[in-house]
PDB file of C-alpha atoms in Angstrom:
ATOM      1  CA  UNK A 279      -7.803 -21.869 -26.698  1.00  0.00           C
ATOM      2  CA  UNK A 280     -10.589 -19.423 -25.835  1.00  0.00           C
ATOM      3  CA  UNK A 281     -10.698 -17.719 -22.337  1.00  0.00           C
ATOM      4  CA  UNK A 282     -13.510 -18.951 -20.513  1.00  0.00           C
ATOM      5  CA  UNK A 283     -15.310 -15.431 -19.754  1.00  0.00           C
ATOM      6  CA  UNK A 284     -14.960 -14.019 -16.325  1.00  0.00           C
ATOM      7  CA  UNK A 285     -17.831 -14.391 -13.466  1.00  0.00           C
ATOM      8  CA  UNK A 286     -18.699 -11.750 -11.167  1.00  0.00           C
ATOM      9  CA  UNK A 287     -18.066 -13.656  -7.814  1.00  0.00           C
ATOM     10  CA  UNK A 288     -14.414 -14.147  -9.363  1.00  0.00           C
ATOM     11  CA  UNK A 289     -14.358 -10.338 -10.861  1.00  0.00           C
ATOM     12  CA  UNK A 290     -14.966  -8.732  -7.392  1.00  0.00           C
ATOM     13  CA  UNK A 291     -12.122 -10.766  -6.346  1.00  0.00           C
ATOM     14  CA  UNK A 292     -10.145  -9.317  -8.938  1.00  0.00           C
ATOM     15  CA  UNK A 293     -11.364  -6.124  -8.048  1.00  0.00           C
ATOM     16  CA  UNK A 294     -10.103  -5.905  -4.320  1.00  0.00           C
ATOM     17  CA  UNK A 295      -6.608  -7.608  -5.106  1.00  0.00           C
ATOM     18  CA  UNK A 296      -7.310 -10.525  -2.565  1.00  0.00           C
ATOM     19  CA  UNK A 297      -3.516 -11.339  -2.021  1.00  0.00           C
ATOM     20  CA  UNK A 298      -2.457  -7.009  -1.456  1.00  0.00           C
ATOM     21  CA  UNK A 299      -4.862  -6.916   1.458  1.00  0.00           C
ATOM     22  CA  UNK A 300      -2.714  -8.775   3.777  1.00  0.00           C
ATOM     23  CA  UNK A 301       0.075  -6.062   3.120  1.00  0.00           C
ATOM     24  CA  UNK A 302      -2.313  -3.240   4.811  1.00  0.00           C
ATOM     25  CA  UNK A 303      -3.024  -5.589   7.929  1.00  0.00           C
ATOM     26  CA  UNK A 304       0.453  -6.021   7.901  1.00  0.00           C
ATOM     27  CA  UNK A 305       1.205  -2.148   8.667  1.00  0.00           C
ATOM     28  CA  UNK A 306      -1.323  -1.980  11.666  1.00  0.00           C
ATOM     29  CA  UNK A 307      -0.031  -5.370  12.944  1.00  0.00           C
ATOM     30  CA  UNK A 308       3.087  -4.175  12.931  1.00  0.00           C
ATOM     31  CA  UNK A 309       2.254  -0.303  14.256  1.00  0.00           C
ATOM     32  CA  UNK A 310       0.534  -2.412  16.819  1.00  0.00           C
ATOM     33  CA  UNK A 311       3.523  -4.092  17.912  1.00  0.00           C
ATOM     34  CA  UNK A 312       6.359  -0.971  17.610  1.00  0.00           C
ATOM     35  CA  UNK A 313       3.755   0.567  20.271  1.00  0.00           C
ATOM     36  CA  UNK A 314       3.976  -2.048  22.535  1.00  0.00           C
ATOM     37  CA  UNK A 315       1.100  -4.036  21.908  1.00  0.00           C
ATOM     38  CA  UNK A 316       0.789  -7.223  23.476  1.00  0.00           C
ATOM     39  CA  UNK A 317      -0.848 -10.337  23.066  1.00  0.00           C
ATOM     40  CA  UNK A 318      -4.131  -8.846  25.199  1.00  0.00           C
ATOM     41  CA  UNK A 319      -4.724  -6.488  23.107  1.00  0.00           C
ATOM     42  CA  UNK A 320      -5.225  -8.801  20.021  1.00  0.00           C
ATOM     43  CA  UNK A 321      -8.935  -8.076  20.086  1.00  0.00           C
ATOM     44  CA  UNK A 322      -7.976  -4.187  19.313  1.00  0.00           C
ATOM     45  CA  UNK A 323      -5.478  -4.968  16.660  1.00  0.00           C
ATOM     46  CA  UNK A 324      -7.677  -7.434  15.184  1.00  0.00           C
ATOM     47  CA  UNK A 325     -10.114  -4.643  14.852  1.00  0.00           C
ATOM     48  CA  UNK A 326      -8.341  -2.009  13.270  1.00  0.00           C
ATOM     49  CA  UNK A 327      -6.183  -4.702  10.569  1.00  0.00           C
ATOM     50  CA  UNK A 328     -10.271  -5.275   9.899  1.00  0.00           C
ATOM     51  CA  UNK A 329     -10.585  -1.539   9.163  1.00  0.00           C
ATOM     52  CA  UNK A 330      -7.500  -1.765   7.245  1.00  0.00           C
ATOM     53  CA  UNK A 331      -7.788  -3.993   5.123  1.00  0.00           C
ATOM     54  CA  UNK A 332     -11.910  -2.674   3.844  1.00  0.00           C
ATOM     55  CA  UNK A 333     -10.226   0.768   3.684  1.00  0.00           C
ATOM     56  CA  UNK A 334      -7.689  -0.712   1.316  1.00  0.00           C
ATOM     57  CA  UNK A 335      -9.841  -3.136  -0.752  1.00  0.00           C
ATOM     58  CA  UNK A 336     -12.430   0.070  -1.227  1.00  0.00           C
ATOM     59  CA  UNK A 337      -9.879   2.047  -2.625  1.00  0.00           C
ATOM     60  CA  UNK A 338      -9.008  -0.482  -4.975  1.00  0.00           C
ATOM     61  CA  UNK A 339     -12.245  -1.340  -5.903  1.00  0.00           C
ATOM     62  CA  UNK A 340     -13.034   2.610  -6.356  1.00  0.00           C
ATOM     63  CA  UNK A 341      -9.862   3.252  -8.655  1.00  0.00           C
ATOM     64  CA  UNK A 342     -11.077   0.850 -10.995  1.00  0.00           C
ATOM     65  CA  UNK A 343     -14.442   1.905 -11.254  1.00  0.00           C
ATOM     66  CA  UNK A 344     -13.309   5.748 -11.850  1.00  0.00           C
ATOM     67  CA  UNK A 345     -10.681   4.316 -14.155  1.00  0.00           C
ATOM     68  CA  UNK A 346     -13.155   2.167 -16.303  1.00  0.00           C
ATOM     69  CA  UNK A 347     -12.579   4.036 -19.164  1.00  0.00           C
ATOM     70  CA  UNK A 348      -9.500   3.882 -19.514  1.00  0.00           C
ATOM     71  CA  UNK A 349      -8.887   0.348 -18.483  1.00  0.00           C
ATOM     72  CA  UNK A 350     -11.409  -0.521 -21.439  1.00  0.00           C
ATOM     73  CA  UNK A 351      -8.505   0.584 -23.622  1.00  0.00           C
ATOM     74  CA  UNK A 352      -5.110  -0.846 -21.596  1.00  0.00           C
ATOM     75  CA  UNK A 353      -6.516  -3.331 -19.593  1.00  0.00           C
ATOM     76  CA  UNK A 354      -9.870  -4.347 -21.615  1.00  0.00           C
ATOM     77  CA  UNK A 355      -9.630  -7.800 -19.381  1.00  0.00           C
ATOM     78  CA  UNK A 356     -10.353  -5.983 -15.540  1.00  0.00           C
ATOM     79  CA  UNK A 357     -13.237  -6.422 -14.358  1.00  0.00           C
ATOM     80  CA  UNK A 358     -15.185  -3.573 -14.782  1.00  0.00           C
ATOM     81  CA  UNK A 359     -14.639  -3.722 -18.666  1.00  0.00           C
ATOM     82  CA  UNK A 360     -14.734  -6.891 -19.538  1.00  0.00           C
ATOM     83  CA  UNK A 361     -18.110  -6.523 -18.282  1.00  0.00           C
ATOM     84  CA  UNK A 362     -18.100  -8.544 -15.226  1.00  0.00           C
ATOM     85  CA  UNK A 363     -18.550  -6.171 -12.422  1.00  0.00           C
ATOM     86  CA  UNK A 364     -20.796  -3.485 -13.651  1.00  0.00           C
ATOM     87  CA  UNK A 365     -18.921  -0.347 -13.187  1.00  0.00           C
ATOM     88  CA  UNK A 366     -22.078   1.320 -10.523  1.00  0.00           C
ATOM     89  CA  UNK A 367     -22.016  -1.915  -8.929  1.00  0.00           C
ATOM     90  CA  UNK A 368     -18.501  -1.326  -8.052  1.00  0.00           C
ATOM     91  CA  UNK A 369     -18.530   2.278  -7.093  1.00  0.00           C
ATOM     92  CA  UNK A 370     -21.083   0.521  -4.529  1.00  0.00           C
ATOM     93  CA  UNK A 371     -18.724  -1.766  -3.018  1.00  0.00           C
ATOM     94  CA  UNK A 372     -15.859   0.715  -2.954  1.00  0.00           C
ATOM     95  CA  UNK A 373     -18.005   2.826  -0.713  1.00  0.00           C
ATOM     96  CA  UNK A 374     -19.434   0.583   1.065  1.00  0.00           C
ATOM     97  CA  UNK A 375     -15.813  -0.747   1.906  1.00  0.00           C
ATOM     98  CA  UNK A 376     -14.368   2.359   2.973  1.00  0.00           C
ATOM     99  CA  UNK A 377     -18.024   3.408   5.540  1.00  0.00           C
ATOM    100  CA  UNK A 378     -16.893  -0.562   6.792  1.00  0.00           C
ATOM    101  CA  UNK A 379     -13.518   0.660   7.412  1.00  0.00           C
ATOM    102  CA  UNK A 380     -14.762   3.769   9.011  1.00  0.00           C
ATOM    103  CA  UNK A 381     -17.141   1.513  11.160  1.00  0.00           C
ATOM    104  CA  UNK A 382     -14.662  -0.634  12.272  1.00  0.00           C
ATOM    105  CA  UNK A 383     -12.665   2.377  14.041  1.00  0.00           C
ATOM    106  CA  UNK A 384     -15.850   3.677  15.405  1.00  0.00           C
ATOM    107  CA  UNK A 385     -15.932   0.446  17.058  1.00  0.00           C
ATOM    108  CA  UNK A 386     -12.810   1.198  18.434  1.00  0.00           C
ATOM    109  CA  UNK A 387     -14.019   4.537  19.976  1.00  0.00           C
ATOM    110  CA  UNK A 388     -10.374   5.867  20.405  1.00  0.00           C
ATOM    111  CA  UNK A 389     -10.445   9.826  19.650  1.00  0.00           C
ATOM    112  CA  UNK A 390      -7.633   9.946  17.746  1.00  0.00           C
ATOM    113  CA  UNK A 391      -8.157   6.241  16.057  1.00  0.00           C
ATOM    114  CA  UNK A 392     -11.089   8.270  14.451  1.00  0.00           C
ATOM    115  CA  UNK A 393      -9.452  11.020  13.534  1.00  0.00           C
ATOM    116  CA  UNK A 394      -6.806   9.059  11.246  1.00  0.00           C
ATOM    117  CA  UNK A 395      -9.710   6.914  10.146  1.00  0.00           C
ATOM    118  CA  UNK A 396     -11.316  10.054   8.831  1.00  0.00           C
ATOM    119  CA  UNK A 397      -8.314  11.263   7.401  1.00  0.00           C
ATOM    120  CA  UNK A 398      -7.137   8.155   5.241  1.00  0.00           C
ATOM    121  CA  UNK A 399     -11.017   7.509   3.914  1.00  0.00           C
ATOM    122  CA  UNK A 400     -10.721  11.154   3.232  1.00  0.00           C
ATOM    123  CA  UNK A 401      -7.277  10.609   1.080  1.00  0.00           C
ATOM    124  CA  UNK A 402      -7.958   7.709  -0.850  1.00  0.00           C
ATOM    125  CA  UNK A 403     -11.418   8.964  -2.251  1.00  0.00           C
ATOM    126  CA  UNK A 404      -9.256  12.189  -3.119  1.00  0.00           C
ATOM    127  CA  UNK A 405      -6.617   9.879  -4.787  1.00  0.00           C
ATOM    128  CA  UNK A 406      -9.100   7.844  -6.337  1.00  0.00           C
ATOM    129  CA  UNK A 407     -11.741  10.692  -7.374  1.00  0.00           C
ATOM    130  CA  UNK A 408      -9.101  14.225  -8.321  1.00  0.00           C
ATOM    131  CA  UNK A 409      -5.576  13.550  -7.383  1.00  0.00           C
ATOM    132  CA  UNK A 410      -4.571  10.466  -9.187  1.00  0.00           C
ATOM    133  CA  UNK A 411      -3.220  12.231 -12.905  1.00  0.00           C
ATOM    134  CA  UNK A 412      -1.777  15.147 -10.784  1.00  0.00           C
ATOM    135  CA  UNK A 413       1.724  15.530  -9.421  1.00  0.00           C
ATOM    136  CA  UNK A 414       0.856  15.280  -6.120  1.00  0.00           C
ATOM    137  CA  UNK A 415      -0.778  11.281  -7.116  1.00  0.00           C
ATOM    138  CA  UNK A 416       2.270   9.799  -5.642  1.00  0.00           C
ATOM    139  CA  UNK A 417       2.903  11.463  -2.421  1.00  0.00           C
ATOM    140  CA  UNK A 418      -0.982  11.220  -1.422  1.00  0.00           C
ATOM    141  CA  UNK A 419      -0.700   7.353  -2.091  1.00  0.00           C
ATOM    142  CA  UNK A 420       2.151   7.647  -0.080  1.00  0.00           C
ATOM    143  CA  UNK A 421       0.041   9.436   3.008  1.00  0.00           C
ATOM    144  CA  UNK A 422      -2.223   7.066   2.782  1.00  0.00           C
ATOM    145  CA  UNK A 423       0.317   3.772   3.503  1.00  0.00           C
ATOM    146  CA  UNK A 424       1.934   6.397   6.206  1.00  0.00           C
ATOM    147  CA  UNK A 425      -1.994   6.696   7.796  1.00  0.00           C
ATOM    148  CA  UNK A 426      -2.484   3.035   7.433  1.00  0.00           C
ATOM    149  CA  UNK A 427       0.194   2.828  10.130  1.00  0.00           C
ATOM    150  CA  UNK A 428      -0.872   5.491  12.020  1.00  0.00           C
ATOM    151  CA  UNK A 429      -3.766   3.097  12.552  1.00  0.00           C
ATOM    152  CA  UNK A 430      -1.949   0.719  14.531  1.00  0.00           C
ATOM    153  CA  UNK A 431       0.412   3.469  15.992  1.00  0.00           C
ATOM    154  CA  UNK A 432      -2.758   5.569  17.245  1.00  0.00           C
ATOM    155  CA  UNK A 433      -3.834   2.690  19.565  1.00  0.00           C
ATOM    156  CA  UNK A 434      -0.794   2.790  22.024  1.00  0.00           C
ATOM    157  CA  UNK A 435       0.433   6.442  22.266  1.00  0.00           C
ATOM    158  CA  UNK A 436       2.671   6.099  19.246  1.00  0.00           C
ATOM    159  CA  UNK A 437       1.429   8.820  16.997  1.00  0.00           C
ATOM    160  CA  UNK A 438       3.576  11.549  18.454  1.00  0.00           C
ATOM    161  CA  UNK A 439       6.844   9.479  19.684  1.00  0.00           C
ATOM    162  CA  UNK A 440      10.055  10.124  17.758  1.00  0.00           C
ATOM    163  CA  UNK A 441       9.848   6.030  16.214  1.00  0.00           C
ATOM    164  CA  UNK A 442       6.338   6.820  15.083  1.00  0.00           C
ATOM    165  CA  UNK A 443       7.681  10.020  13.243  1.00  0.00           C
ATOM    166  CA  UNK A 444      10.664   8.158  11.841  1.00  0.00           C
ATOM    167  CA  UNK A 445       8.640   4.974  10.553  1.00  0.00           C
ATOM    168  CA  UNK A 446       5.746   7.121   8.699  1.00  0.00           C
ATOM    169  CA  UNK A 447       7.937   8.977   7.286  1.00  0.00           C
ATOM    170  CA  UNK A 448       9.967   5.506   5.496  1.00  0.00           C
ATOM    171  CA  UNK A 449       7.092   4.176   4.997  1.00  0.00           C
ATOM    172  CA  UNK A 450       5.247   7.464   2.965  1.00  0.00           C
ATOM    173  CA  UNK A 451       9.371   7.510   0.919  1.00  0.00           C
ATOM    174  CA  UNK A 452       8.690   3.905   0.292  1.00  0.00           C
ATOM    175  CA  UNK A 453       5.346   4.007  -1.174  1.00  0.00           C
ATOM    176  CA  UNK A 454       5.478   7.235  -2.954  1.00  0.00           C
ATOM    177  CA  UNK A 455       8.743   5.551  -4.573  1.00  0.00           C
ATOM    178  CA  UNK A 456       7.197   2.425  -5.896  1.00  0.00           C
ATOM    179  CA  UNK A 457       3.914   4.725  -7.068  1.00  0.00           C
ATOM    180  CA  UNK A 458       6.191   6.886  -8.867  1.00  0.00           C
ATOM    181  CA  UNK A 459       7.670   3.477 -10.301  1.00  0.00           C
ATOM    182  CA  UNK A 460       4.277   2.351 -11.537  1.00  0.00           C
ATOM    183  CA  UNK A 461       3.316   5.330 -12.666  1.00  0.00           C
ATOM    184  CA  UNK A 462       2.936   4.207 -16.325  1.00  0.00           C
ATOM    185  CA  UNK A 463       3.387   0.559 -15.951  1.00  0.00           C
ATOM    186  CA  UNK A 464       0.847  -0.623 -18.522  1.00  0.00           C
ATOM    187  CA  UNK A 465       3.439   1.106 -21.247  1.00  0.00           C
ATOM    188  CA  UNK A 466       7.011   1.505 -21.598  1.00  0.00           C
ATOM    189  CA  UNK A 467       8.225   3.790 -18.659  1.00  0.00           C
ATOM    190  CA  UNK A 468      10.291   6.229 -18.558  1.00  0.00           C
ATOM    191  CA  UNK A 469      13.896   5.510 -17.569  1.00  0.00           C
ATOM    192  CA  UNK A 470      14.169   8.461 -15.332  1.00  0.00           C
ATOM    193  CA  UNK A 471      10.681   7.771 -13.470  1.00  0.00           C
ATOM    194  CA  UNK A 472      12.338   4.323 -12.988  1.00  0.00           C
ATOM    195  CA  UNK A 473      15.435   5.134 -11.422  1.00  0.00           C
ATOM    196  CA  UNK A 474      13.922   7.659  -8.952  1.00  0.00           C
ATOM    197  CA  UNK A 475      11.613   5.039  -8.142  1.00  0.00           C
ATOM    198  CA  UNK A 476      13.983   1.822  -7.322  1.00  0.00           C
ATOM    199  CA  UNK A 477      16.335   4.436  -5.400  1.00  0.00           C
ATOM    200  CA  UNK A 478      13.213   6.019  -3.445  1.00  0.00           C
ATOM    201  CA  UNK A 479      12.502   2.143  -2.752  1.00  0.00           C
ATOM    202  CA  UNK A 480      15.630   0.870  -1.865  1.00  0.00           C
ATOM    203  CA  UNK A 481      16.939   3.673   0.319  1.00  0.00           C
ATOM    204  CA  UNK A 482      13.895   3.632   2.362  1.00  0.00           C
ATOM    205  CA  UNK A 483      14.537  -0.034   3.185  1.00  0.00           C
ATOM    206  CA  UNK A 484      18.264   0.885   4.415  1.00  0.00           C
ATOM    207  CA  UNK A 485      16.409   3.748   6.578  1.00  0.00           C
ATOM    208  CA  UNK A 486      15.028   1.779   8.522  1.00  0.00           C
ATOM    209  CA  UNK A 487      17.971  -0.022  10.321  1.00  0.00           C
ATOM    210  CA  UNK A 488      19.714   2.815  10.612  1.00  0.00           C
ATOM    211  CA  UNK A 489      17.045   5.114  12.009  1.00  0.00           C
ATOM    212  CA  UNK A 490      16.727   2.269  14.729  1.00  0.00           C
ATOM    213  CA  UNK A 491      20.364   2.698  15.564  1.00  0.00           C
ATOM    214  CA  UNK A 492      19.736   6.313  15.869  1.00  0.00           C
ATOM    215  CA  UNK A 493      17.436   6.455  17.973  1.00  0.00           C
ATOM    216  CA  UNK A 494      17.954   3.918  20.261  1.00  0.00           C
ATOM    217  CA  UNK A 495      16.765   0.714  19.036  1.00  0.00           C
ATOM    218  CA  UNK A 496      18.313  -1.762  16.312  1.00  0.00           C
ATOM    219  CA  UNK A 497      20.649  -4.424  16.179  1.00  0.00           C
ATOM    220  CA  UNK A 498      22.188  -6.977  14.277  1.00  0.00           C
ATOM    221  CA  UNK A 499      18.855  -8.580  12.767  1.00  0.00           C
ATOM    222  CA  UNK A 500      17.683  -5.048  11.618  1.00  0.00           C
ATOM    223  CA  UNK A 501      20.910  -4.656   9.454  1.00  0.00           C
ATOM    224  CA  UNK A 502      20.474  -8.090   8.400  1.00  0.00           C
ATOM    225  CA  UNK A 503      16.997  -8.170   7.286  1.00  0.00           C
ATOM    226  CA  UNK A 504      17.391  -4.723   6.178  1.00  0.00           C
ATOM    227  CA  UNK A 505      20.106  -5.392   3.615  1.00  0.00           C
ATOM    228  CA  UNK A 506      18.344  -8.571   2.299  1.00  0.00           C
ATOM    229  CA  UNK A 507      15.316  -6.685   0.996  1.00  0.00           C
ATOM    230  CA  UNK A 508      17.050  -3.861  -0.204  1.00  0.00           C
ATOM    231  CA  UNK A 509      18.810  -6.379  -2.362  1.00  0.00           C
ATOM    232  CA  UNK A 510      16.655  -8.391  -3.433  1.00  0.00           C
ATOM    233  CA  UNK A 511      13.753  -5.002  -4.319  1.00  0.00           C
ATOM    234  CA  UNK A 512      17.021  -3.426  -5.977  1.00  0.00           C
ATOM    235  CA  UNK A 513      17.748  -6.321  -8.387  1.00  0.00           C
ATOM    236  CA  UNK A 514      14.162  -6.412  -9.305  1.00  0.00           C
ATOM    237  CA  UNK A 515      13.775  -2.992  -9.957  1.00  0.00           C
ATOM    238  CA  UNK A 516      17.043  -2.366 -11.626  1.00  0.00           C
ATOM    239  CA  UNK A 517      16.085  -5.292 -14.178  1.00  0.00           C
ATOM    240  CA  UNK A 518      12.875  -2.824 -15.069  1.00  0.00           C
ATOM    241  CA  UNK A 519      15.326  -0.130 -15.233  1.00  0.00           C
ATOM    242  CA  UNK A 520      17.448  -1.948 -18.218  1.00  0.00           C
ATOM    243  CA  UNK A 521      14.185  -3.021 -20.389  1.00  0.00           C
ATOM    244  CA  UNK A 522      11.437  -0.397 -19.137  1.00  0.00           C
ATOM    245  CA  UNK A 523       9.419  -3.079 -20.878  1.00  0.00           C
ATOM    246  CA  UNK A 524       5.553  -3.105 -19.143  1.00  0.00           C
ATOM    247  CA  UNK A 525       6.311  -6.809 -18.342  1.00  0.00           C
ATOM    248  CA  UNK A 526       9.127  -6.426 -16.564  1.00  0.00           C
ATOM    249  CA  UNK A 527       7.480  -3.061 -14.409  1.00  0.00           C
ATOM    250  CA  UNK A 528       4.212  -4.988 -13.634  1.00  0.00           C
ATOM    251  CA  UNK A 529       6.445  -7.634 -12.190  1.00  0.00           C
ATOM    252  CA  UNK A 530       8.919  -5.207 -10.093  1.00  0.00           C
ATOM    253  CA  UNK A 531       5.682  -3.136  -9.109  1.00  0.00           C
ATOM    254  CA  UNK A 532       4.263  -6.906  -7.889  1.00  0.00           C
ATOM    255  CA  UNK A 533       7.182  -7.644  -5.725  1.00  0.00           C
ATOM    256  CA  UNK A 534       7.315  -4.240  -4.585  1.00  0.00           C
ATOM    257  CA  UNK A 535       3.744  -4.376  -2.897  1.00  0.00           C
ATOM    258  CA  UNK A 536       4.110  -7.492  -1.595  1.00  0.00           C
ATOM    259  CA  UNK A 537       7.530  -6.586  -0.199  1.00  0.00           C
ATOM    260  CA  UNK A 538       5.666  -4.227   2.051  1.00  0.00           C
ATOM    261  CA  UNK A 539       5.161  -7.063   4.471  1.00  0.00           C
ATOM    262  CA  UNK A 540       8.602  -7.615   4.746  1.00  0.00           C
ATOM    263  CA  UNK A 541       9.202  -4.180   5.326  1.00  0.00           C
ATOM    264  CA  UNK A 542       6.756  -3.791   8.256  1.00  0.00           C
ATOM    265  CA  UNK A 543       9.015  -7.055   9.599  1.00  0.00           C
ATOM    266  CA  UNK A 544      12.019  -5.199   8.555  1.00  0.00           C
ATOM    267  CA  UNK A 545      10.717  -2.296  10.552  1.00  0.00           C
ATOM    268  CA  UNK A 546       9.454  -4.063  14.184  1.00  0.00           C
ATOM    269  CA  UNK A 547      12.660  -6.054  14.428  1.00  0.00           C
ATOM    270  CA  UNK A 548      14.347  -2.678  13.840  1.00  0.00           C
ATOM    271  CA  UNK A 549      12.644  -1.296  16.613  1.00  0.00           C
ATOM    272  CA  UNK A 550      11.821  -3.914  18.835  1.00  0.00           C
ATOM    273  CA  UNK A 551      12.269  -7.617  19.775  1.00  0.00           C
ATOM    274  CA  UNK A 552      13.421  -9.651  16.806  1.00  0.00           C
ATOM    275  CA  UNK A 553      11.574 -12.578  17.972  1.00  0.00           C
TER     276      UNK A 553
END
């Protein structure tokens, strides 16, 4: 049965990967929270998971649009190639995203808000544009997550705290892990790339309770929460390790991402209330 060809309301939906968006409000919500933010200050936090979430739908939108070429050969059914989003149309909406994001901590007016605003518009159109076939692709997707919390840190006085330190720095292990891992995930991967990546993954996830303990926070529900997503990302990933097949990558690389929510809960009952 023929695919019914794909419309451009439903290819721009394609094209800012509706369901990963709630995994970038999920960092400031939860920066937000590990800085003591209450339920008064929803308006702020509300503001900046807004900026958030355009930064991270325009660099989305923007990798696909300078990776149209390519895609027309691994991934001929995207958007851009199959024809439904014209690729200047979304170079357009990539930008346009990320001045939305910048807006959005304008609005804010906090000094140093601004300053990490600037700085993660400034890394993703770096990824996106010159970094992304270099070495350094993975640890400047990486910086990008670790900004991303910064966002929600930056609004409470957590930037320079000891927690704030701790948590960027799991976070940017995390995500530089899993890009590693997906490095070549439209082909069969490389076992070694693999590996690194599932134990980058999974030992950032058993960080985080135990930097909690060390500094002064944790408990029982860290360890416990903790441990269950280190499992259950482990198993997936080691399953891509045995095959290396593209199938089996996309889907660890799926779980993965969306696991980031889980690790932001992971992280604030780590370090704060469990409730």
């Amino acid at each position: 049965m023929r695919a019914e060809p794909m419309g451009p309301v439903r290819g721009v939906i394609q094209l800012i990967r509706v369901p990963n968006l709630f995994t970038s409000a999920a960092d400031v919500l939860a920066g937000a929270l590990c800085a003591g933010a209450v339920w008064g200050d929803a308006w702020v936090v509300g503001r900046l998971c807004l900026a958030s979430v355009c930064f991270y739908a325009g660099g989305v939108v923007l990798n696909d649009a300078f990776d149209a070429e390519r895609d027309a050969v691994e991934r001929p059914q995207r958007p851009i190639p199959s024809g439904a989003v014209p690729r200047g149309t979304a170079f357009g909406i990539g930008l346009g995203l990320l001045a939305a994001g910048f807006g959005a901590c304008v609005w804010h007016s906090g000094v140093i808000t601004l300053w990490v605003g600037a700085a993660l518009m400034l890394f993703i159109l770096l990824y996106d544009w010159i970094l992304k076939e270099t070495f350094l692709a993975s640890g400047v997707m990486g910086a990008c997550r670790g900004l991303n919390w910064l966002l929600g840190l930056s609004v409470f006085g957590g930037v320079d705290s000891g927690m704030g330190f701790a948590i960027v720095g799991i976070v940017w292990v995390y995500v530089t892990s899993l890009t590693l891992f997906a490095r070549t995930e439209a082909r069969e991967s490389a076992r070694w790339r693999l590996v690194l990546g599932v134990c980058g993954v999974v030992g950032a996830v058993v960080a985080v309770p135990i930097a909690g303990v060390l500094l002064g926070y944790g408990g029982v529900s860290g360890w416990v929460s903790g441990g269950t997503l280190a499992v259950v990302v482990g198993m997936l990933g080691w399953r891509a390790v045995r095959s290396r097949a593209a199938g089996d990558v996309q889907r660890a690389v799926k779980w993965f991402v969306l696991g980031l929510v889980v690790l932001d809960a992971v992280v604030v009952v780590s370090f704060r209330d469990p409730l």
